Amino acid sequence: MRRDTFLKSMMALAAASSLPLSAQASVAMKMMLPANPGGGWDTTGRALGKALIDAGVASTVTYDNKGGAAGAIGLAQFVNGSKGDANALMVMGAVMLGGIITGKPPVTLAQATPLARLTSEYNVFVLPANSPYKSMAEVIAQLKKDPGSVKWGGGSRGSTEHIAAAMIARAVGVDPAKINHVAFRGGGEAISAILGGNVTIGGSGYSEFAEYIATGKMKPVGVTSEERLKDLPNVSTLKEQGIDVSIGNWRGVYAGPGISKAQRDELIAKVEKATKSKAWAEALEKNGWTPAWLAGDAFASFVDKDFASLRDTMTRSGMV
């Protein structure tokens, strides 16, 4: 190699090392989705993967769906298979905290590396189009008459919709322990059960039910937010209906165990850049997600506090 060519090559390499994150070489990343296809974590993880590519911080993203036990099965695989891997991510959220509280799995979130909270979302309760009930009030009347006859379809035991159902029961004077919660491994299974009339009422984030609500296959009868959702302005909150319950869902992203602080900070920077991309903005709009960015140590502290709060609520509701 000619001397001048060699020097130019070395100068180019040196310059590349000083370039900002967005201009450096992208890498192939892996995304653990601890749920079956069709649910909120699946949608969030794939949207984040697309945003990472759109932002230029990942060349490719591969996905691994591993549903069950409120995400604990996927968490276990992630913890055991991603140690020291600075290119591995896992989507998670409040549902996983509830599942850990009730299921007490051998692997916990403390073994992984918290990166950032991404979004916040409230639950909407829906009835199948052919339901004999027309409103939440009619469902509550049946719940008071015969708690076990009302089948609440949703995520795994300890999911936010499960907790919300128990809170609703408690608020209307029904023993939360008598709630008949039908757990599903993923959003797709829950949707099929609701559409097929195999459960009385279903609960999840609006994004999972949006297309079925729009086509009239599901009827929304209440939301768990303090104020009405902008996407469902005609649907009353539970509080507006005299049921003193409000509970939100959030979703975040973790990295594998054993990575360095520098690697953690670099991943946080990549994810933050992804959340500023056009692809992510489109995902927020399409799914009705509210941005809720919180990263690093602040996010880790938030998870710890939310875990303690959820455990208290679930204990008071007779779920633990």
Short mmCIF file of C-alpha atoms in Angstrom, two decimals:
data_model
loop_
_atom_site.label_atom_id
_atom_site.label_comp_id
_atom_site.label_asym_id
_atom_site.label_seq_id
_atom_site.Cartn_x
_atom_site.Cartn_y
_atom_site.Cartn_z
CA MET A 1 0.00 0.00 0.00
CA ARG A 2 1.34 3.46 -0.86
CA ARG A 3 2.30 5.59 2.14
CA ASP A 4 -0.17 8.36 1.31
CA THR A 5 -3.00 5.85 0.88
CA PHE A 6 -2.15 4.23 4.21
CA LEU A 7 -2.09 7.58 6.01
CA LYS A 8 -5.46 8.55 4.52
CA SER A 9 -6.93 5.24 5.69
CA MET A 10 -5.62 5.74 9.22
CA MET A 11 -6.92 9.29 9.30
CA ALA A 12 -10.35 8.08 8.19
CA LEU A 13 -10.42 5.49 10.96
CA ALA A 14 -9.39 8.06 13.55
CA ALA A 15 -12.06 10.45 12.35
CA ALA A 16 -14.71 7.73 12.50
CA SER A 17 -13.88 7.02 16.13
CA SER A 18 -14.58 10.64 17.02
CA LEU A 19 -17.84 10.85 15.11
CA PRO A 20 -21.11 11.14 17.01
CA LEU A 21 -23.03 7.95 17.74
CA SER A 22 -25.35 8.39 14.76
CA ALA A 23 -22.47 8.47 12.30
CA GLN A 24 -20.56 5.48 13.61
CA ALA A 25 -20.90 2.02 12.15
CA SER A 26 -24.24 0.46 12.96
CA VAL A 27 -24.58 -2.99 14.46
CA ALA A 28 -26.96 -5.92 14.35
CA MET A 29 -29.18 -5.93 17.43
CA LYS A 30 -31.41 -8.53 19.05
CA MET A 31 -34.79 -7.85 20.66
CA MET A 32 -36.40 -10.20 23.19
CA LEU A 33 -40.20 -9.90 23.09
CA PRO A 34 -41.40 -11.76 26.22
CA ALA A 35 -44.90 -12.33 24.83
CA ASN A 36 -46.60 -14.03 21.92
CA PRO A 37 -47.14 -12.09 18.66
CA GLY A 38 -49.94 -9.55 18.56
CA GLY A 39 -49.66 -8.03 22.01
CA GLY A 40 -48.41 -4.72 23.37
CA TRP A 41 -44.82 -5.82 24.01
CA ASP A 42 -44.60 -7.35 20.56
CA THR A 43 -45.88 -4.16 18.95
CA THR A 44 -43.62 -1.96 21.08
CA GLY A 45 -40.50 -4.04 20.48
CA ARG A 46 -40.96 -4.17 16.71
CA ALA A 47 -41.69 -0.44 16.59
CA LEU A 48 -38.53 0.24 18.61
CA GLY A 49 -36.51 -2.03 16.32
CA LYS A 50 -37.74 -0.16 13.27
CA ALA A 51 -36.91 3.14 14.98
CA LEU A 52 -33.38 1.97 15.82
CA ILE A 53 -32.80 1.24 12.15
CA ASP A 54 -34.49 4.47 11.06
CA ALA A 55 -32.23 6.42 13.45
CA GLY A 56 -29.13 4.80 11.98
CA VAL A 57 -27.95 3.16 15.22
CA ALA A 58 -28.72 -0.42 14.18
CA SER A 59 -28.18 -2.06 10.81
CA THR A 60 -30.59 -4.90 11.52
CA VAL A 61 -32.81 -6.02 14.40
CA THR A 62 -33.90 -9.62 14.95
CA TYR A 63 -36.83 -10.54 17.18
CA ASP A 64 -37.50 -13.46 19.49
CA ASN A 65 -41.03 -13.97 20.84
CA LYS A 66 -41.16 -15.99 24.05
CA GLY A 67 -44.52 -15.63 25.79
CA GLY A 68 -45.88 -16.93 29.07
CA ALA A 69 -45.94 -16.21 32.81
CA ALA A 70 -46.33 -12.43 32.37
CA GLY A 71 -43.01 -12.30 30.57
CA ALA A 72 -41.06 -14.38 33.10
CA ILE A 73 -40.26 -17.11 30.55
CA GLY A 74 -38.81 -14.60 28.11
CA LEU A 75 -37.01 -12.81 30.95
CA ALA A 76 -35.34 -16.05 32.03
CA GLN A 77 -34.14 -16.77 28.50
CA PHE A 78 -32.90 -13.20 28.15
CA VAL A 79 -31.00 -13.20 31.45
CA ASN A 80 -29.46 -16.61 30.83
CA GLY A 81 -28.59 -16.01 27.19
CA SER A 82 -27.57 -12.34 27.00
CA LYS A 83 -24.94 -11.92 29.71
CA GLY A 84 -22.39 -9.32 28.62
CA ASP A 85 -24.12 -8.85 25.25
CA ALA A 86 -24.22 -5.12 24.54
CA ASN A 87 -26.40 -5.62 21.47
CA ALA A 88 -29.29 -7.40 23.23
CA LEU A 89 -32.48 -5.62 24.31
CA MET A 90 -35.73 -6.74 25.98
CA VAL A 91 -39.06 -4.94 26.05
CA MET A 92 -40.92 -5.09 29.36
CA GLY A 93 -43.34 -3.11 31.49
CA ALA A 94 -45.68 -2.92 34.45
CA VAL A 95 -47.23 -6.28 33.51
CA MET A 96 -43.92 -8.01 34.13
CA LEU A 97 -43.70 -6.51 37.62
CA GLY A 98 -47.14 -7.88 38.46
CA GLY A 99 -46.20 -11.29 37.11
CA ILE A 100 -43.04 -11.41 39.20
CA ILE A 101 -45.01 -10.47 42.32
CA THR A 102 -47.58 -13.23 41.83
CA GLY A 103 -45.46 -15.89 40.14
CA LYS A 104 -42.23 -15.47 42.13
CA PRO A 105 -40.04 -16.78 39.28
CA PRO A 106 -36.42 -17.80 39.96
CA VAL A 107 -35.17 -15.06 37.62
CA THR A 108 -35.94 -11.40 38.34
CA LEU A 109 -35.48 -8.03 36.69
CA ALA A 110 -32.70 -7.25 39.15
CA GLN A 111 -30.50 -9.57 37.11
CA ALA A 112 -30.90 -7.49 33.94
CA THR A 113 -29.90 -3.88 33.19
CA PRO A 114 -32.57 -1.15 33.19
CA LEU A 115 -32.25 1.28 30.28
CA ALA A 116 -35.36 3.41 29.80
CA ARG A 117 -39.11 3.80 30.11
CA LEU A 118 -40.58 4.45 26.69
CA THR A 119 -44.33 4.92 26.81
CA SER A 120 -47.36 5.07 29.04
CA GLU A 121 -50.78 3.71 28.17
CA TYR A 122 -54.09 3.25 29.93
CA ASN A 123 -56.33 0.23 29.67
CA VAL A 124 -59.66 0.12 27.92
CA PHE A 125 -62.31 -2.48 28.78
CA VAL A 126 -64.33 -3.85 25.89
CA LEU A 127 -67.32 -6.10 25.28
CA PRO A 128 -67.66 -8.36 22.22
CA ALA A 129 -70.12 -6.99 19.68
CA ASN A 130 -72.64 -9.77 20.42
CA SER A 131 -72.44 -9.40 24.21
CA PRO A 132 -75.72 -9.51 26.13
CA TYR A 133 -74.33 -6.60 28.18
CA LYS A 134 -74.37 -3.08 26.81
CA SER A 135 -72.38 -1.15 29.39
CA MET A 136 -69.92 -1.40 32.26
CA ALA A 137 -72.84 -0.75 34.62
CA GLU A 138 -74.56 -3.95 33.42
CA VAL A 139 -71.32 -5.92 33.85
CA ILE A 140 -70.93 -4.56 37.38
CA ALA A 141 -74.54 -5.50 38.20
CA GLN A 142 -73.81 -9.08 37.14
CA LEU A 143 -70.51 -9.02 39.03
CA LYS A 144 -72.34 -8.11 42.23
CA LYS A 145 -74.95 -10.81 41.61
CA ASP A 146 -72.50 -13.61 40.75
CA PRO A 147 -68.78 -12.65 40.68
CA GLY A 148 -67.62 -15.91 39.14
CA SER A 149 -69.96 -15.60 36.16
CA VAL A 150 -68.10 -12.58 34.83
CA LYS A 151 -64.99 -13.71 32.94
CA TRP A 152 -62.36 -10.96 32.70
CA GLY A 153 -60.06 -11.69 29.75
CA GLY A 154 -56.59 -10.22 29.66
CA GLY A 155 -52.89 -10.83 30.12
CA SER A 156 -51.14 -13.12 32.55
CA ARG A 157 -51.90 -13.15 36.25
CA GLY A 158 -50.69 -9.87 37.68
CA SER A 159 -51.20 -7.89 34.46
CA THR A 160 -52.50 -4.34 34.73
CA GLU A 161 -55.92 -5.41 33.44
CA HIS A 162 -56.03 -8.17 36.08
CA ILE A 163 -55.11 -5.66 38.78
CA ALA A 164 -57.67 -3.20 37.38
CA ALA A 165 -60.41 -5.87 37.51
CA ALA A 166 -59.57 -6.61 41.14
CA MET A 167 -59.59 -2.90 41.94
CA ILE A 168 -62.97 -2.52 40.23
CA ALA A 169 -64.39 -5.39 42.30
CA ARG A 170 -63.08 -3.88 45.51
CA ALA A 171 -64.43 -0.45 44.57
CA VAL A 172 -67.96 -1.79 44.03
CA GLY A 173 -68.02 -3.95 47.15
CA VAL A 174 -67.14 -7.35 45.68
CA ASP A 175 -64.41 -9.57 47.14
CA PRO A 176 -61.44 -9.23 44.71
CA ALA A 177 -60.48 -12.82 45.43
CA LYS A 178 -63.66 -13.91 43.63
CA ILE A 179 -62.65 -12.27 40.34
CA ASN A 180 -62.71 -14.78 37.48
CA HIS A 181 -59.68 -13.63 35.51
CA VAL A 182 -58.91 -15.62 32.35
CA ALA A 183 -55.21 -15.20 31.56
CA PHE A 184 -53.78 -15.38 28.04
CA ARG A 185 -50.17 -15.71 26.93
CA GLY A 186 -50.43 -12.89 24.42
CA GLY A 187 -52.64 -10.19 23.00
CA GLY A 188 -53.58 -12.26 19.96
CA GLU A 189 -55.06 -15.03 22.11
CA ALA A 190 -56.98 -12.52 24.25
CA ILE A 191 -58.40 -10.79 21.19
CA SER A 192 -59.59 -14.10 19.74
CA ALA A 193 -61.30 -14.98 23.02
CA ILE A 194 -63.06 -11.63 23.19
CA LEU A 195 -64.19 -11.73 19.57
CA GLY A 196 -65.41 -15.30 20.06
CA GLY A 197 -67.42 -14.41 23.15
CA ASN A 198 -65.37 -16.78 25.31
CA VAL A 199 -64.92 -14.09 27.96
CA THR A 200 -67.44 -11.58 29.28
CA ILE A 201 -65.22 -8.53 29.11
CA GLY A 202 -61.67 -7.89 27.97
CA GLY A 203 -59.05 -5.39 28.99
CA SER A 204 -55.82 -4.12 27.44
CA GLY A 205 -54.14 -1.03 26.04
CA TYR A 206 -56.12 0.85 23.41
CA SER A 207 -53.58 0.05 20.70
CA GLU A 208 -54.33 -3.67 20.90
CA PHE A 209 -58.08 -3.17 20.44
CA ALA A 210 -58.09 -0.10 18.16
CA GLU A 211 -58.90 -1.80 14.86
CA TYR A 212 -61.66 -3.94 16.40
CA ILE A 213 -63.21 -0.95 18.11
CA ALA A 214 -63.08 0.98 14.84
CA THR A 215 -64.85 -1.82 12.95
CA GLY A 216 -67.49 -2.33 15.62
CA LYS A 217 -66.34 -5.82 16.60
CA MET A 218 -65.66 -4.62 20.13
CA LYS A 219 -67.53 -2.07 22.20
CA PRO A 220 -65.44 0.04 24.63
CA VAL A 221 -67.21 0.55 27.96
CA GLY A 222 -64.62 2.21 30.17
CA VAL A 223 -61.02 3.42 30.43
CA THR A 224 -58.69 3.39 33.43
CA SER A 225 -57.30 6.91 32.92
CA GLU A 226 -58.04 9.99 35.00
CA GLU A 227 -59.36 11.78 31.92
CA ARG A 228 -60.92 10.49 28.70
CA LEU A 229 -58.50 9.26 26.06
CA LYS A 230 -58.11 11.45 22.99
CA ASP A 231 -58.65 8.39 20.79
CA LEU A 232 -61.87 7.46 22.64
CA PRO A 233 -63.44 10.80 23.53
CA ASN A 234 -66.91 9.31 23.84
CA VAL A 235 -65.91 6.57 26.29
CA SER A 236 -66.27 7.44 29.97
CA THR A 237 -63.53 6.83 32.49
CA LEU A 238 -64.27 4.40 35.31
CA LYS A 239 -64.26 7.33 37.71
CA GLU A 240 -66.89 9.11 35.64
CA GLN A 241 -69.01 5.99 36.04
CA GLY A 242 -68.71 6.08 39.82
CA ILE A 243 -65.97 3.45 40.05
CA ASP A 244 -63.01 4.93 41.91
CA VAL A 245 -60.27 3.21 39.92
CA SER A 246 -57.41 4.64 37.88
CA ILE A 247 -54.38 2.64 36.82
CA GLY A 248 -51.85 3.11 34.02
CA ASN A 249 -49.56 0.83 32.08
CA TRP A 250 -46.04 1.66 30.96
CA ARG A 251 -43.47 -0.06 28.79
CA GLY A 252 -39.71 0.11 28.87
CA VAL A 253 -36.55 -1.57 27.67
CA TYR A 254 -33.78 -3.47 29.46
CA ALA A 255 -30.34 -4.67 28.44
CA GLY A 256 -28.67 -7.93 29.38
CA PRO A 257 -26.78 -8.66 32.60
CA GLY A 258 -23.10 -7.93 33.03
CA ILE A 259 -22.64 -5.05 30.62
CA SER A 260 -20.42 -2.11 31.63
CA LYS A 261 -21.71 1.36 32.55
CA ALA A 262 -20.22 2.68 29.31
CA GLN A 263 -22.09 0.04 27.32
CA ARG A 264 -25.30 0.82 29.22
CA ASP A 265 -24.94 4.53 28.53
CA GLU A 266 -24.28 3.87 24.84
CA LEU A 267 -27.41 1.72 24.59
CA ILE A 268 -29.46 4.42 26.33
CA ALA A 269 -28.14 6.95 23.79
CA LYS A 270 -29.09 4.64 20.92
CA VAL A 271 -32.61 4.09 22.27
CA GLU A 272 -33.05 7.81 22.94
CA LYS A 273 -32.01 8.62 19.37
CA ALA A 274 -34.48 5.99 18.14
CA THR A 275 -37.31 7.68 20.08
CA LYS A 276 -36.59 10.89 18.18
CA SER A 277 -36.92 9.22 14.79
CA LYS A 278 -39.75 9.59 12.32
CA ALA A 279 -40.54 5.87 12.62
CA TRP A 280 -41.06 6.18 16.37
CA ALA A 281 -43.23 9.29 16.02
CA GLU A 282 -45.42 7.37 13.57
CA ALA A 283 -45.66 4.44 16.00
CA LEU A 284 -46.75 6.74 18.84
CA GLU A 285 -49.46 8.26 16.67
CA LYS A 286 -50.67 4.95 15.23
CA ASN A 287 -50.88 3.16 18.60
CA GLY A 288 -52.03 6.03 20.79
CA TRP A 289 -48.97 5.77 23.04
CA THR A 290 -47.95 8.63 25.31
CA PRO A 291 -44.19 9.32 25.39
CA ALA A 292 -42.82 8.72 28.89
CA TRP A 293 -39.03 8.88 28.54
CA LEU A 294 -37.08 8.14 31.72
CA ALA A 295 -33.62 6.65 31.56
CA GLY A 296 -30.71 5.19 33.51
CA ASP A 297 -30.65 5.40 37.30
CA ALA A 298 -33.88 7.41 37.38
CA PHE A 299 -35.66 4.62 35.49
CA ALA A 300 -34.19 1.97 37.80
CA SER A 301 -35.49 3.89 40.82
CA PHE A 302 -38.91 4.26 39.19
CA VAL A 303 -39.13 0.48 38.61
CA ASP A 304 -38.27 -0.21 42.25
CA LYS A 305 -40.93 2.21 43.51
CA ASP A 306 -43.58 0.95 41.09
CA PHE A 307 -42.83 -2.63 42.10
CA ALA A 308 -43.42 -1.77 45.76
CA SER A 309 -46.62 0.15 44.92
CA LEU A 310 -48.00 -2.68 42.79
CA ARG A 311 -47.23 -5.26 45.45
CA ASP A 312 -49.10 -3.17 48.04
CA THR A 313 -52.13 -2.78 45.73
CA MET A 314 -52.19 -6.49 44.85
CA THR A 315 -51.89 -7.49 48.49
CA ARG A 316 -54.75 -5.19 49.47
CA SER A 317 -56.81 -6.65 46.64
CA GLY A 318 -56.26 -10.21 47.83
CA MET A 319 -54.18 -11.21 44.81
CA VAL A 320 -51.00 -12.09 46.69
#
